[in-house]
Coordinates of C-alpha atoms in Angstrom, one line a residue:
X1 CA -35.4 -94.6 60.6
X2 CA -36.2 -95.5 57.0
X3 CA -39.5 -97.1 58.0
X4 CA -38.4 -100.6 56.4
X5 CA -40.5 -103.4 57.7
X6 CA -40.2 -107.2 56.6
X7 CA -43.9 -108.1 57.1
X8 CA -45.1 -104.7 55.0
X9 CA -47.5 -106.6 52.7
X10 CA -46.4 -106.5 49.2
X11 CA -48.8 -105.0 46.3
X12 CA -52.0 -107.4 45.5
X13 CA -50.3 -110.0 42.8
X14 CA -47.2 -109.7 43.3
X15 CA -45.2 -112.5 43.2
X16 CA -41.8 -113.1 45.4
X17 CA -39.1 -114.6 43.5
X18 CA -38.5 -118.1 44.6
X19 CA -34.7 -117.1 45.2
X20 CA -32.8 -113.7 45.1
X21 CA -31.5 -113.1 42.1
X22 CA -27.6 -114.6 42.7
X23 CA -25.6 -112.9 40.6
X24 CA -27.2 -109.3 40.8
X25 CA -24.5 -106.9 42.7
X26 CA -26.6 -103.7 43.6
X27 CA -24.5 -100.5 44.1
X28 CA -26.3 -97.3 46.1
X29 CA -24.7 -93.9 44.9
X30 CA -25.8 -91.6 48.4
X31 CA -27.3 -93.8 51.3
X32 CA -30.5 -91.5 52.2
X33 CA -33.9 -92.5 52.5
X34 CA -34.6 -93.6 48.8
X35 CA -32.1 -95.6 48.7
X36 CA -33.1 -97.1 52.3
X37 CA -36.7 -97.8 50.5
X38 CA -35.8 -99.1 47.5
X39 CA -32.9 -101.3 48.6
X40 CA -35.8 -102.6 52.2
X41 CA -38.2 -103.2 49.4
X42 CA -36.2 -105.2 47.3
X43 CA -34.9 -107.6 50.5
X44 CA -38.3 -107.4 52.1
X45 CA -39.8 -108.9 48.5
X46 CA -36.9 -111.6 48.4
X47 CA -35.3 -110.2 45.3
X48 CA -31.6 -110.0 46.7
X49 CA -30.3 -110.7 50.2
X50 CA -28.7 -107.6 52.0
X51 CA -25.4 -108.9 51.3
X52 CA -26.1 -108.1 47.4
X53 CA -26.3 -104.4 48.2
X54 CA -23.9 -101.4 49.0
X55 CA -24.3 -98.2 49.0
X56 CA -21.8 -95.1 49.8
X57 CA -22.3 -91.5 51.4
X58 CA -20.4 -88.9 51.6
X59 CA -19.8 -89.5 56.0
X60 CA -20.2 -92.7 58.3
X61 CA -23.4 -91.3 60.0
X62 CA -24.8 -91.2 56.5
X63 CA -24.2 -95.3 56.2
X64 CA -26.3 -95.5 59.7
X65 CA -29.4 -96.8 58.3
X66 CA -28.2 -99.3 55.3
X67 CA -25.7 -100.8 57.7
X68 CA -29.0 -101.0 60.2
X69 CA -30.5 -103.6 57.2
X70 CA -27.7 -105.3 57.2
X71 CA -26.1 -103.7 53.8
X72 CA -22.7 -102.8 53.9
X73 CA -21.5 -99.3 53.3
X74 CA -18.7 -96.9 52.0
X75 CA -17.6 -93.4 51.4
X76 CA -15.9 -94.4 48.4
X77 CA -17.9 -94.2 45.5
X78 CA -15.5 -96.1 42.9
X79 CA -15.5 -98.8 45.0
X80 CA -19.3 -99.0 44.9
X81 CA -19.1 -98.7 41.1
X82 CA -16.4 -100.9 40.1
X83 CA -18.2 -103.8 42.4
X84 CA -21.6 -103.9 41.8
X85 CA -23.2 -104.2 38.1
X86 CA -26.4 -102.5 38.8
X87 CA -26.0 -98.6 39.9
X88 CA -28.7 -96.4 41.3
X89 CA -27.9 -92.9 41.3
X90 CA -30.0 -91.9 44.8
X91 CA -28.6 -88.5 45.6
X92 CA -29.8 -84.9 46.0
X93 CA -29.6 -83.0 42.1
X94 CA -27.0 -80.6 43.6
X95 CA -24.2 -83.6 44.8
X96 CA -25.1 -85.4 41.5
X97 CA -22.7 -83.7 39.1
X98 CA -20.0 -84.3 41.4
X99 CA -20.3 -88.0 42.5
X100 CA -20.8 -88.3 38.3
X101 CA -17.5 -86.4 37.3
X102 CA -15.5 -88.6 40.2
X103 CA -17.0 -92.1 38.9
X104 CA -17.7 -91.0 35.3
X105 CA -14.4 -93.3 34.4
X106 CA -15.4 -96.5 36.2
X107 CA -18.8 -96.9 34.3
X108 CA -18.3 -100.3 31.8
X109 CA -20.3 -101.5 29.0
X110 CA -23.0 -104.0 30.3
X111 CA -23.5 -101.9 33.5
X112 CA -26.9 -100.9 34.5
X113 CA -27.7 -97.0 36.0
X114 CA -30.8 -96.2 37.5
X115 CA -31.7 -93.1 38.6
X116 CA -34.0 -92.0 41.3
X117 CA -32.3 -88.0 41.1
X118 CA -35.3 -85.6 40.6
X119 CA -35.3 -82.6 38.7
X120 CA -32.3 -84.1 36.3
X121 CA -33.0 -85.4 33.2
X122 CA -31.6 -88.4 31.0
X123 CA -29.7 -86.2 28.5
X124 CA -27.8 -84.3 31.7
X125 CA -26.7 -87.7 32.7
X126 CA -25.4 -88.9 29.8
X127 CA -23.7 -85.6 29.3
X128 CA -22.3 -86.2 32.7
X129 CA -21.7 -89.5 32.6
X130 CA -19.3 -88.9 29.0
X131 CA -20.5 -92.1 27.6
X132 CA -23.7 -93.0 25.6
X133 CA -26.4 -94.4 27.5
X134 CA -29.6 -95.4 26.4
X135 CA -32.2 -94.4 28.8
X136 CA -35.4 -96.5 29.2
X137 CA -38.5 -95.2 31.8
X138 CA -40.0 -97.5 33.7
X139 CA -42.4 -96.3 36.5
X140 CA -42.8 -99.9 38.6
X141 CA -38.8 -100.2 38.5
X142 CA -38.7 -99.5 42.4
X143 CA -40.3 -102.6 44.8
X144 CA -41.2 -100.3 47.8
X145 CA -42.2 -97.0 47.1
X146 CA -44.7 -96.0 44.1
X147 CA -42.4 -93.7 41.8
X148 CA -40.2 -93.3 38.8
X149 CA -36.8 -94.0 37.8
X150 CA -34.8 -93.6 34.8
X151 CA -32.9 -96.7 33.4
X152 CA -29.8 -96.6 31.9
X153 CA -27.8 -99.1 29.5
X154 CA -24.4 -98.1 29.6

C-alpha cells in the first residue's frame, strides 16, 4: 500500500485548483511507490482526475497499486509515451537506461520529462534520451512528498 489518503491535509497555503487541469495527460515510466505518491498527491490536491494518469511496469502485479487509485496501467512503455504529454521517469537508476533506449524514439518536441530517478543526472538523460533537452530543477515540483525532480523540455 502506497499510503495515499484523500483527506491527508495539504501543506499550509496551498491552494486546490478550482478544476483539474483538462488537458494535462500524465504518463508514469515504472509504477512503484513514487510514482503511487506523486500521482495520490496530485488527485488528492484536485490537480488531475485519476483518469488523466497512466503509468506502466515491467509485470501486472507491479500495476497493483495505481490501478487501486483508479489510474489505469500498462506494460507497454510506448504506449505510455506516445499518449500522455507529461512523462515522469519513476524507475530504479539500473532499469532506467533500458526503458530510455526502448522509448528514446517516441519522445516529441513539446513533451514534458520529469524525473524522480536518483543517482542519475540531467546530462545522462539527455545522452540517453538522443535529443536535446533543457533541464530545469525544481524542488516543490512533486504535490505529495517533499523532494526533488528534474524537469525536462524536450
Amino acid at each position: 500500500s502506497s499510503g495515499i489518503n484523500a483527506e491527508w491535509p495539504l501543506r499550509p497555503g496551498f491552494e486546490t485548483p478550482s478544476r483539474p487541469m483538462e488537458n494535462l495527460r500524465i504518463g508514469f515510466l515504472g509504477a512503484g511507490n513514487m510514482t503511487q505518491a506523486i500521482a495520490g498527491g496530485m488527485i488528492a490536491a484536485g490537480v488531475v482526475k485519476p483518469a488523466q494518469i497512466s503509468a506502466s511496469a515491467r509485470t501486472e502485479g507491479g500495476l497493483d497499486g495505481v490501478r487501486k487509485m483508479g489510474v489505469s496501467g500498462s506494460n507497454d512503455n510506448l504506449e505510455v509515451v506516445r499518449d500522455n504529454n507529461v512523462i515522469v521517469l519513476s524507475v530504479k537508476p539500473h532499469i532506467l537506461p533500458g526503458v530510455l533506449e526502448e522509448v528514446k524514439e517516441c519522445f516529441r518536441v513539446g513533451q514534458l520529462v520529469i524525473s524522480v530517478v536518483n543517482m542519475t543526472t540531467n546530462k545522462q538523460i539527455e545522452d540517453m534520451i538522443g535529443k536535446r533537452c533543457t533541464p530545469r530543477r525544481d524542488p516543490t515540483c512533486t504535490l505529495y512528498m517533499w523532494g526533488c525532480a528534474a524537469v525536462y523540455n524536450v
